[in-house]
Coordinates of C-alpha atoms and ligand atoms in Angstrom, one line a residue:
Chain A
M82 CA -20.6 25.6 -10.4
A83 CA -24.0 24.9 -12.0
T84 CA -27.2 23.2 -11.1
K85 CA -29.0 20.5 -12.9
T86 CA -32.5 19.1 -12.4
Y87 CA -32.6 15.4 -11.7
A88 CA -35.8 13.7 -10.6
G89 CA -37.4 17.1 -10.2
V90 CA -34.8 18.4 -7.8
N91 CA -32.1 21.1 -8.3
I92 CA -28.8 19.4 -7.9
E93 CA -25.4 21.2 -7.6
V94 CA -22.8 19.9 -10.0
N95 CA -19.3 20.9 -11.0
D96 CA -18.0 21.5 -14.6
E97 CA -17.7 17.8 -15.3
G98 CA -21.2 17.1 -14.0
Y99 CA -20.1 15.6 -10.6
M100 CA -22.4 16.3 -7.7
T101 CA -20.8 18.7 -5.2
D102 CA -23.2 18.0 -2.3
S103 CA -23.3 14.2 -1.7
S104 CA -26.2 14.6 0.7
Q105 CA -28.5 15.6 -2.3
W106 CA -28.1 12.1 -3.7
T107 CA -31.1 9.8 -4.0
K108 CA -31.7 6.6 -5.9
E109 CA -33.9 8.5 -8.3
V110 CA -31.1 11.0 -8.9
A111 CA -28.7 8.2 -9.6
N112 CA -31.1 6.6 -12.1
E113 CA -31.3 9.8 -14.1
I114 CA -27.5 10.5 -14.1
A115 CA -27.0 6.9 -15.1
K116 CA -29.4 7.4 -18.1
E117 CA -27.2 10.3 -19.3
E118 CA -24.3 7.9 -19.2
G119 CA -26.3 5.3 -21.1
I120 CA -26.6 2.9 -18.2
E121 CA -29.8 1.3 -16.8
L122 CA -29.2 0.7 -13.1
T123 CA -29.9 -2.8 -11.6
D124 CA -29.7 -4.0 -8.0
K125 CA -26.1 -5.0 -8.7
H126 CA -25.3 -1.5 -9.7
F127 CA -26.8 -0.2 -6.4
E128 CA -24.7 -2.7 -4.4
V129 CA -21.6 -1.2 -6.0
I130 CA -22.9 2.4 -5.5
E131 CA -23.5 1.7 -1.8
Y132 CA -20.0 0.4 -1.4
I133 CA -18.6 3.5 -3.2
R134 CA -20.6 5.9 -1.1
N135 CA -19.6 4.2 2.1
K136 CA -15.9 4.2 1.2
V137 CA -16.0 7.9 0.3
A138 CA -17.9 8.7 3.5
A139 CA -15.2 6.9 5.5
G140 CA -12.6 9.1 3.7
E141 CA -10.9 6.2 2.0
S142 CA -9.7 6.3 -1.6
L143 CA -11.2 4.4 -4.4
T144 CA -9.2 2.2 -6.7
I145 CA -10.0 -0.6 -9.2
R146 CA -7.8 -2.8 -7.0
G147 CA -9.9 -2.0 -3.9
I148 CA -13.1 -2.7 -5.8
N149 CA -11.7 -6.0 -7.0
K150 CA -11.0 -7.0 -3.4
S151 CA -14.3 -5.6 -2.1
G152 CA -16.3 -8.8 -2.2
V153 CA -19.1 -6.8 -3.9
V154 CA -17.9 -7.2 -7.5
N155 CA -14.7 -8.2 -9.2
A156 CA -13.0 -5.8 -11.6
K157 CA -14.3 -7.5 -14.7
I158 CA -18.0 -7.3 -13.6
F159 CA -17.3 -3.7 -12.5
Y160 CA -16.3 -2.9 -16.1
Q161 CA -19.4 -4.6 -17.4
L162 CA -21.6 -2.6 -15.1
F163 CA -20.0 0.8 -15.9
P164 CA -18.4 0.3 -19.4
G165 CA -15.6 2.5 -20.6
A166 CA -14.2 4.4 -17.7
P167 CA -15.9 2.6 -14.8
L168 CA -14.5 4.5 -11.8
K169 CA -15.3 7.8 -13.3
K170 CA -18.8 6.8 -14.3
A171 CA -19.6 4.9 -11.1
T172 CA -18.5 7.8 -8.9
K173 CA -20.5 10.3 -10.9
I174 CA -23.7 8.1 -10.5
S175 CA -22.9 7.6 -6.8
G176 CA -22.9 11.4 -6.2
V177 CA -19.3 11.5 -5.0
P178 CA -16.3 13.4 -6.3
K179 CA -14.3 12.0 -9.2
P180 CA -11.3 10.1 -7.8
V181 CA -8.1 11.9 -8.2
S182 CA -5.1 9.9 -9.3
C183 CA -2.1 11.5 -7.9
I184 CA 1.3 10.5 -9.3
Chain B
M44 CA 21.1 5.1 25.2
K45 CA 18.0 6.1 23.3
K46 CA 17.5 4.3 20.0
L47 CA 16.6 5.6 16.5
L48 CA 16.0 2.8 14.1
I49 CA 15.8 3.3 10.3
L50 CA 14.4 0.5 8.1
G51 CA 15.6 0.6 4.5
A52 CA 18.9 2.1 3.3
G53 CA 17.8 3.3 -0.1
T54 CA 17.6 6.9 -1.1
A55 CA 15.4 8.1 1.8
G56 CA 16.8 5.9 4.6
T57 CA 20.4 6.8 3.7
M58 CA 19.6 10.5 3.7
M59 CA 17.9 10.3 7.0
A60 CA 20.8 8.4 8.6
N61 CA 23.1 11.2 7.6
K62 CA 20.8 14.0 8.7
M63 CA 19.9 12.5 12.0
R64 CA 23.5 11.6 12.9
N65 CA 24.4 15.3 12.5
N66 CA 21.5 16.3 14.8
L67 CA 21.6 13.8 17.6
D68 CA 24.1 13.6 20.3
R69 CA 26.4 10.6 19.9
D70 CA 26.4 10.0 23.7
E71 CA 22.7 9.9 24.0
W72 CA 21.4 8.4 20.7
Q73 CA 22.3 5.2 19.0
I74 CA 21.2 5.2 15.3
T75 CA 20.8 1.8 13.5
I76 CA 19.9 1.3 9.9
V77 CA 18.8 -2.0 8.4
D78 CA 18.8 -3.2 4.8
Q79 CA 18.7 -6.6 3.1
F80 CA 21.3 -5.6 0.4
K81 CA 24.8 -4.3 0.4
T82 CA 24.6 -2.6 -3.0
H83 CA 23.0 0.8 -3.5
Y84 CA 21.3 1.1 -6.9
Y85 CA 20.9 4.4 -8.6
Q86 CA 17.4 3.6 -9.8
P87 CA 17.0 6.6 -12.1
G88 CA 19.9 5.2 -14.1
F89 CA 17.9 2.0 -15.0
L90 CA 16.1 4.0 -17.7
F91 CA 19.3 4.5 -19.6
I92 CA 20.5 0.9 -19.6
P93 CA 18.1 -0.6 -22.2
F94 CA 19.5 1.9 -24.7
G95 CA 23.1 1.2 -24.0
M96 CA 23.7 4.6 -22.5
Y97 CA 24.6 3.3 -19.1
T98 CA 26.0 0.0 -18.0
K99 CA 25.6 -1.8 -14.7
S100 CA 28.7 -0.2 -13.2
D101 CA 27.2 3.3 -13.8
V102 CA 24.3 2.6 -11.4
V103 CA 25.8 0.6 -8.5
K104 CA 27.9 1.5 -5.5
P105 CA 28.4 -0.1 -2.1
K106 CA 25.9 1.2 0.4
S107 CA 28.6 1.5 3.0
D108 CA 30.1 4.5 1.0
F109 CA 27.2 6.6 2.1
F110 CA 26.7 5.9 5.8
P111 CA 28.2 8.4 8.3
T112 CA 30.4 7.2 11.0
G113 CA 28.6 6.4 14.2
V114 CA 25.7 4.7 12.6
K115 CA 25.2 1.0 13.2
V116 CA 24.5 -0.9 10.0
I117 CA 22.8 -4.3 9.9
Y118 CA 22.4 -6.2 6.6
S119 CA 19.4 -8.4 7.1
K120 CA 16.0 -9.0 5.8
I121 CA 13.3 -7.4 8.0
D122 CA 10.5 -9.7 9.0
K123 CA 8.1 -7.2 10.6
I124 CA 7.5 -4.2 12.7
Q125 CA 5.7 -4.8 16.0
P126 CA 4.5 -1.2 16.6
E127 CA 2.7 -1.9 19.8
E128 CA 5.9 -3.1 21.4
S129 CA 8.1 -0.5 19.6
S130 CA 10.3 -3.3 18.2
V131 CA 11.3 -4.8 14.9
L132 CA 11.8 -8.4 14.1
L133 CA 14.6 -9.4 11.7
D134 CA 14.6 -12.5 9.6
D135 CA 17.1 -14.3 11.7
G136 CA 15.0 -13.8 14.8
V137 CA 16.9 -10.7 16.2
V138 CA 14.7 -8.2 17.9
L139 CA 15.5 -4.5 17.7
K140 CA 13.9 -2.1 20.1
Y141 CA 13.4 1.6 19.2
D142 CA 12.3 4.9 20.7
Y143 CA 11.7 6.3 17.3
L144 CA 11.3 4.4 14.0
I145 CA 11.7 5.7 10.4
V146 CA 10.2 3.5 7.8
A147 CA 12.0 3.9 4.4
T148 CA 11.5 0.6 2.8
G149 CA 10.4 2.0 -0.6
C150 CA 8.3 0.1 -3.1
K151 CA 9.0 -2.5 -5.8
T152 CA 7.5 -4.0 -8.8
A153 CA 5.2 -7.0 -8.4
P154 CA 4.8 -8.5 -11.9
E155 CA 3.0 -11.6 -10.4
E156 CA 0.0 -9.3 -9.7
V157 CA -0.9 -9.2 -13.4
E158 CA -2.1 -12.5 -14.9
G159 CA 0.2 -13.8 -17.6
L160 CA 2.8 -11.0 -17.1
K161 CA 5.5 -13.2 -15.5
D162 CA 4.9 -16.1 -17.7
K163 CA 6.6 -17.9 -20.6
L164 CA 7.5 -14.7 -22.5
W165 CA 9.0 -13.0 -19.4
Y166 CA 12.4 -11.7 -20.3
K167 CA 12.0 -13.1 -23.8
D168 CA 9.5 -10.7 -25.4
I169 CA 8.2 -9.1 -22.2
F170 CA 10.4 -6.9 -20.0
D171 CA 10.5 -4.4 -17.2
F172 CA 13.2 -1.8 -16.7
Y173 CA 12.4 -0.9 -13.1
T174 CA 14.7 -3.6 -11.9
I175 CA 18.4 -3.9 -12.8
E176 CA 17.8 -7.5 -14.1
G177 CA 15.0 -6.3 -16.4
A178 CA 16.9 -3.3 -17.7
L179 CA 19.9 -5.5 -18.5
K180 CA 17.8 -8.1 -20.3
L181 CA 16.1 -5.5 -22.3
A182 CA 19.4 -4.0 -23.4
E183 CA 20.4 -7.4 -24.7
H184 CA 17.1 -7.8 -26.5
F185 CA 17.3 -4.4 -28.2
K186 CA 20.7 -5.1 -29.5
T187 CA 19.4 -7.6 -32.0
W188 CA 15.7 -6.7 -32.2
K189 CA 14.5 -6.2 -35.8
G190 CA 11.4 -4.1 -35.0
G191 CA 7.6 -4.6 -34.7
D192 CA 5.1 -3.4 -32.2
L193 CA 6.8 -2.0 -29.2
V194 CA 4.2 -1.5 -26.4
L195 CA 4.8 0.2 -23.1
N196 CA 2.1 -0.5 -20.6
V197 CA 1.6 1.0 -17.2
S198 CA -0.3 -1.5 -15.0
E199 CA -1.6 0.5 -12.2
L200 CA -1.3 3.8 -10.2
P201 CA 0.7 4.8 -8.2
Y202 CA 4.1 3.8 -9.5
K203 CA 7.4 5.3 -8.8
C204 CA 8.9 8.0 -11.0
P205 CA 5.7 8.7 -13.0
V206 CA 7.6 10.2 -15.9
A207 CA 10.1 7.3 -16.4
P208 CA 7.7 5.4 -18.8
L209 CA 7.3 8.5 -20.9
E210 CA 11.0 9.0 -21.0
F211 CA 11.4 5.4 -22.1
V212 CA 9.2 5.8 -25.2
F213 CA 10.9 9.1 -26.0
F214 CA 14.3 7.4 -25.8
A215 CA 13.0 4.4 -27.8
D216 CA 11.9 6.8 -30.6
A217 CA 15.4 8.4 -30.8
F218 CA 17.2 5.0 -30.4
F219 CA 15.4 3.3 -33.2
T220 CA 15.6 6.4 -35.4
E221 CA 19.4 6.5 -35.0
R222 CA 19.5 2.8 -35.9
G223 CA 17.5 3.4 -39.1
L224 CA 14.8 1.1 -37.8
R225 CA 12.1 3.6 -36.8
D226 CA 9.9 2.9 -39.8
K227 CA 9.8 -0.8 -38.6
V228 CA 9.0 0.0 -35.0
N229 CA 5.5 1.1 -33.9
I230 CA 5.6 2.6 -30.5
T231 CA 2.4 2.6 -28.4
Y232 CA 2.0 4.0 -24.9
V233 CA -0.8 2.3 -23.0
T234 CA -1.8 3.8 -19.6
P235 CA -4.7 3.6 -17.1
M236 CA -4.7 7.4 -16.9
S237 CA -7.0 9.5 -19.0
G238 CA -4.0 11.1 -20.8
A239 CA -0.2 11.1 -21.0
F240 CA -0.1 12.5 -17.4
T241 CA -2.5 13.3 -14.6
K242 CA -2.5 17.0 -14.4
P243 CA -4.0 19.0 -17.3
R244 CA -1.1 21.2 -18.5
A245 CA 1.5 18.5 -18.2
A246 CA -0.8 16.0 -19.8
K247 CA -1.3 18.4 -22.8
A248 CA 2.4 19.2 -23.1
L249 CA 3.6 15.6 -22.8
G250 CA 0.7 14.3 -25.0
D251 CA 1.8 16.8 -27.7
L252 CA 5.3 15.4 -27.5
L253 CA 4.1 11.9 -28.0
E254 CA 2.2 12.9 -31.1
E255 CA 5.1 14.9 -32.4
K256 CA 7.3 11.8 -32.1
N257 CA 4.6 9.5 -33.7
I258 CA 4.0 7.6 -30.5
K259 CA 0.4 6.3 -30.2
L260 CA -1.3 7.0 -26.9
I261 CA -4.0 4.6 -25.6
S262 CA -5.5 5.9 -22.3
D263 CA -8.0 4.6 -19.8
F264 CA -6.6 1.1 -20.2
T265 CA -6.5 -1.0 -17.0
I266 CA -4.7 -4.2 -17.7
M267 CA -6.5 -7.5 -16.8
Q268 CA -4.1 -10.0 -18.4
V269 CA -1.3 -10.7 -20.8
D270 CA -2.1 -13.3 -23.5
N271 CA 1.2 -15.0 -24.1
D272 CA 0.0 -17.1 -27.0
E273 CA -1.5 -14.3 -29.1
K274 CA 1.0 -11.7 -27.8
K275 CA -1.5 -9.1 -26.7
I276 CA -2.5 -7.3 -23.6
V277 CA -6.2 -7.2 -22.6
D278 CA -8.0 -4.7 -20.4
Y279 CA -11.0 -5.2 -18.2
G280 CA -13.2 -3.5 -20.7
G281 CA -12.2 -6.0 -23.4
Q282 CA -9.8 -3.7 -25.3
E283 CA -6.8 -5.5 -26.8
V284 CA -3.3 -4.3 -27.8
K285 CA -1.0 -6.6 -29.8
F286 CA 2.7 -6.5 -29.1
D287 CA 6.0 -8.0 -30.4
C288 CA 7.9 -6.5 -27.5
L289 CA 6.1 -5.5 -24.3
V290 CA 7.7 -3.3 -21.8
S291 CA 5.7 -3.3 -18.6
I292 CA 5.6 -1.1 -15.6
P293 CA 4.2 -3.8 -13.2
P294 CA 2.1 -2.8 -10.2
N295 CA 4.4 -1.1 -7.6
L296 CA 3.7 -2.3 -4.1
G297 CA 5.2 -1.5 -0.7
D298 CA 7.3 -4.3 0.7
A299 CA 5.5 -7.3 2.0
L300 CA 7.0 -6.6 5.5
I301 CA 4.5 -3.7 5.7
E302 CA 1.6 -6.2 5.1
R303 CA 3.1 -8.7 7.6
S304 CA 3.2 -5.8 10.2
G305 CA -0.5 -5.0 9.5
M306 CA 0.5 -1.4 8.8
G307 CA -0.3 -1.0 5.1
D308 CA -3.2 0.0 2.8
D309 CA -4.2 -2.4 -0.1
M310 CA -1.0 -1.7 -1.9
N311 CA 1.2 -2.0 1.3
F312 CA 1.8 1.7 1.5
V313 CA 1.8 3.1 5.1
P314 CA -0.9 5.6 5.9
T315 CA 1.1 8.8 6.7
D316 CA 0.2 12.3 7.6
K317 CA 0.9 14.2 4.4
H318 CA 2.2 17.3 6.1
T319 CA 4.0 16.0 9.3
L320 CA 5.2 12.7 7.8
R321 CA 4.3 10.9 10.9
S322 CA 2.5 7.5 10.7
E323 CA -1.3 8.2 11.1
K324 CA -1.5 5.5 13.7
Y325 CA 1.7 5.5 15.8
E326 CA 3.3 8.5 17.5
N327 CA 6.9 7.2 17.4
I328 CA 6.9 6.1 13.8
F329 CA 7.7 8.3 10.8
V330 CA 7.5 7.3 7.1
I331 CA 9.5 8.7 4.2
G332 CA 10.0 8.0 0.5
D333 CA 8.1 5.5 -1.6
A334 CA 6.9 3.5 1.4
A335 CA 4.4 6.3 2.4
N336 CA 1.0 6.7 0.9
L337 CA 1.4 10.4 0.2
P338 CA -0.6 11.9 -2.6
T339 CA 2.5 13.0 -4.5
S340 CA 5.0 11.4 -6.9
K341 CA 7.1 8.5 -5.6
A342 CA 10.5 9.9 -6.6
G343 CA 13.9 10.5 -5.2
S344 CA 13.5 14.3 -5.5
V345 CA 10.3 14.1 -3.4
A346 CA 12.2 12.0 -0.8
H347 CA 14.9 14.6 -0.8
F348 CA 12.5 17.5 -0.1
A349 CA 10.6 15.4 2.5
A350 CA 13.9 14.6 4.3
E351 CA 14.4 18.2 5.2
I352 CA 10.9 18.4 6.7
L353 CA 11.3 15.1 8.5
E354 CA 14.6 16.1 10.0
E355 CA 13.0 19.2 11.5
N356 CA 9.9 17.4 12.7
M357 CA 11.8 14.4 14.2
M358 CA 13.8 16.9 16.3
C359 CA 10.5 18.5 17.4
A360 CA 9.1 15.1 18.4
I361 CA 12.3 14.1 20.2
E362 CA 12.5 17.4 22.1
G363 CA 8.8 17.4 22.9
R364 CA 7.9 20.5 20.8
P365 CA 5.0 20.8 18.4
F366 CA 5.8 20.1 14.8
T367 CA 7.2 23.2 13.0
A368 CA 7.7 21.8 9.4
S369 CA 5.0 20.9 7.0
F370 CA 5.6 19.0 3.8
D371 CA 3.9 20.4 0.6
G372 CA 4.4 17.4 -1.6
H373 CA 7.1 19.1 -3.7
A374 CA 8.3 17.1 -6.7
N375 CA 10.8 18.2 -9.3
C376 CA 11.3 15.8 -12.2
Y377 CA 13.6 16.2 -15.2
I378 CA 12.2 14.3 -18.2
E379 CA 14.4 13.1 -21.0
T380 CA 12.8 13.6 -24.4
G381 CA 15.6 12.1 -26.5
Y382 CA 18.3 13.6 -28.8
G383 CA 20.1 15.2 -25.9
K384 CA 17.1 17.3 -24.8
G385 CA 14.7 17.2 -21.9
T386 CA 11.9 19.0 -20.2
L387 CA 11.1 19.6 -16.5
I388 CA 8.1 19.6 -14.2
D389 CA 7.9 21.1 -10.7
F390 CA 4.8 20.7 -8.6
N391 CA 3.3 19.9 -5.2
Y392 CA 0.0 18.6 -3.6
D393 CA -1.9 21.7 -4.7
T394 CA -0.2 23.2 -7.7
E395 CA -0.1 21.3 -11.0
P396 CA 3.1 21.5 -13.2
L397 CA 3.1 24.9 -14.8
P398 CA 5.3 26.5 -17.5
G399 CA 8.0 29.0 -16.6
S400 CA 11.6 28.9 -15.5
F401 CA 13.5 27.2 -12.7
P402 CA 14.9 27.7 -10.1
F403 CA 15.5 31.4 -10.8
P404 CA 12.4 33.3 -12.0
G405 CA 12.8 34.5 -15.6
V406 CA 16.4 33.2 -15.8
G407 CA 16.3 29.5 -15.4
P408 CA 18.6 28.0 -16.5
F409 CA 16.0 25.3 -16.7
G410 CA 12.7 25.7 -18.6
L411 CA 9.5 24.3 -17.1
L412 CA 7.4 22.2 -19.5
K413 CA 9.7 23.3 -22.3
V414 CA 12.0 21.0 -24.3
S415 CA 15.6 22.2 -24.1
R416 CA 19.2 20.9 -24.1
M417 CA 19.7 22.5 -20.6
N418 CA 17.0 20.3 -19.1
H419 CA 18.8 17.2 -20.3
Y420 CA 22.0 18.4 -18.6
G421 CA 19.9 18.8 -15.5
K422 CA 19.1 15.1 -15.6
V423 CA 22.7 14.1 -16.3
L424 CA 23.8 16.2 -13.4
F425 CA 21.3 14.6 -11.2
R426 CA 23.3 11.4 -11.0
W427 CA 26.4 13.3 -9.8
I428 CA 24.3 15.2 -7.3
Y429 CA 22.6 12.0 -6.2
W430 CA 25.8 10.2 -5.3
H431 CA 27.7 13.2 -3.9
I432 CA 25.2 15.5 -2.3
L433 CA 21.8 14.0 -1.9
L434 CA 22.5 10.6 -0.3
K435 CA 24.9 12.3 2.1
G436 CA 22.0 14.5 3.3
K437 CA 23.8 17.7 2.4
E438 CA 22.0 20.9 1.6
M439 CA 21.0 21.6 -2.0
P440 CA 20.5 25.0 -3.5
I441 CA 16.8 24.3 -4.1
D442 CA 14.0 25.1 -1.6
S443 CA 12.3 22.1 -0.2
E444 CA 9.0 24.1 -0.4
M445 CA 7.8 24.6 -4.0
Q446 CA 8.1 28.2 -5.2
M447 CA 5.6 30.0 -7.3
A448 CA 8.0 32.6 -8.6
G449 CA 9.0 31.9 -12.1
K450 CA 5.9 30.0 -12.9
K451 CA 3.2 31.2 -15.4
L452 CA -0.4 30.6 -14.4
Ligands
FAD622 C1 13.5 3.4 -13.7 C2 13.4 4.4 -12.6 C3 13.7 5.7 -12.9 C4 13.6 6.7 -11.8 N1 13.9 8.0 -12.2 C5 13.9 8.9 -11.2 C6 14.3 10.3 -11.5 O1 14.7 10.6 -12.6 N2 14.2 11.2 -10.5 C7 13.8 10.9 -9.2 O2 13.7 11.7 -8.4 N3 13.4 9.6 -8.9 C8 13.5 8.6 -9.9 N4 13.1 7.3 -9.6 C9 12.5 7.0 -8.2 C10 13.5 6.9 -7.1 O3 14.6 5.9 -7.4 C11 12.8 6.4 -5.9 O4 11.7 7.2 -5.7 C12 13.7 6.4 -4.6 O5 14.8 5.6 -4.7 C13 12.8 6.1 -3.4 O6 13.6 6.0 -2.2 P1 13.2 5.1 -1.0 O7 14.3 5.2 0.0 O8 11.8 5.4 -0.6 O9 13.2 3.6 -1.6 P2 14.4 2.7 -2.1 O10 15.5 3.6 -2.6 O11 13.9 1.8 -3.1 O12 15.0 2.0 -0.9 C14 14.2 1.0 -0.2 C15 15.2 0.1 0.6 O13 14.6 -0.7 1.5 C16 15.1 -2.0 1.5 N5 14.1 -2.9 2.0 C17 12.8 -3.0 1.6 N6 12.2 -4.0 2.2 C18 13.1 -4.6 3.0 C19 13.1 -5.7 3.9 N7 11.9 -6.4 4.1 N8 14.2 -6.0 4.6 C20 15.3 -5.3 4.4 N9 15.4 -4.2 3.6 C21 14.3 -3.9 2.9 C22 15.5 -2.2 0.1 O14 16.5 -3.2 -0.1 C23 16.0 -0.8 -0.4 O15 17.4 -0.7 -0.2 C24 13.2 6.3 -10.5 C25 12.9 5.0 -10.3 C26 13.0 4.0 -11.2 C27 12.7 2.6 -10.9

């Protein structure tokens, strides 16, 4: 466990840089994590982030399929917003745990 | 008479019919099992068909061989479950009432979920091997194939038998080597995962095997469409992989009956308590096998371990006692690596696959995360065990709960 300073606040993160206390999350924190990932957040990003935070708070799992059906964005736009590995990046910026894929 | 109804007579449903008939008094309980097909397919055998190692007759038997006496069998398509009324509607309009229901309807491939997958190249240059039809077509295709880019693509998680696609490429490497064609066949493994497998140690060991066998790994690839004209697969991020022969693991979904019943998640899997195996929503419904949304592998071995837990917990429910058994997600998978050798992984909800020996600590005879001839025999033996012990619901000499002894941390 480590702490990082985002937007002037000490934030607890795990080895991979994911926040461990979701309640510490603010939009300012999100902006700074996003910068580290090379992403400039727009309103559309924040719509997706809100969806992700709500899903996780409700204890539901996150999948590309679910996001595609969410009505917030389709999978293609989701990839454009968070290029590369979108679920991993989007969850990191949303201050929620990295989704586990169990098979 | 009280009624226990089992939906689906595949691996899990058949095991449960056998187990519950042994437990429940014949004068008090009627057990009914429903399935749309009369043939039982040994699905793990599908992997061997494209390479000419098994034929169709090696993987089929009549379902009726495996039902105990005293169980009523109905061959019919199931329309839907009406959980509020504790009844099930069959396709021909028949209504079955139940006191307890076991859902064991499995999951199946849904190629139509990926744009361009089931299109003009389907079963010409694009195949699956998760169905008997696909496996047979691919066997035909490989007989005369001259080589080129062979691409295996996993569409989406979760899918049943998570190691089968890896075994497929290992077999392909050996198959084309033996035919003197390996230098003309480029094998690429394309997966939405971040590596060859999910858990770190297994991902490393299996990733090393891919490299050793000169199989290219492309990870973090979530397929968006198949381009039939240019013969390439494209992911949402714009990455493209060209193929001459595409072997796809299409999305695996729970049966549409689950959706019609309003009982599924967005892949038609039934939300199930991962320890008790009871439906999260309905007290008299239990779920076992691939149909459940459990966070472990969808595999016959998992269904087998879960069956022992479910047997105990169903008896608790029926006799009005608190649940005494708790499922740990135990999975045990033999992985063929080609050339008569194999490896083995053993894990559960909390413990990732670790190296060591199995089932006897230090002795084996099977080696965990190690390639050996013995592990291949384990897989070969599995077919015999499946037909003769597993489906009949008999005890196996392996604990249903995963054991740490013999594992190296
Ligand atoms: C290629 C391949 C390789 C595999 N290798 C292995 C392996 O090496 N080891 C291992 O442990 N597992 C392996 N598996 C996985 C294993 O076969 C499955 O996990 C197992 O069969 C699941 O059992 P189940 O009873 O849940 O589902 P199934 O056995 O699929 O049975 C479901 C049944 O429900 C019936 N059904 C569904 N919907 C309806 C409906 N609407 N109306 C009527 N009937 C319906 C179906 O007809 C079917 O008979 C492999 C699978 C594949 C495809």
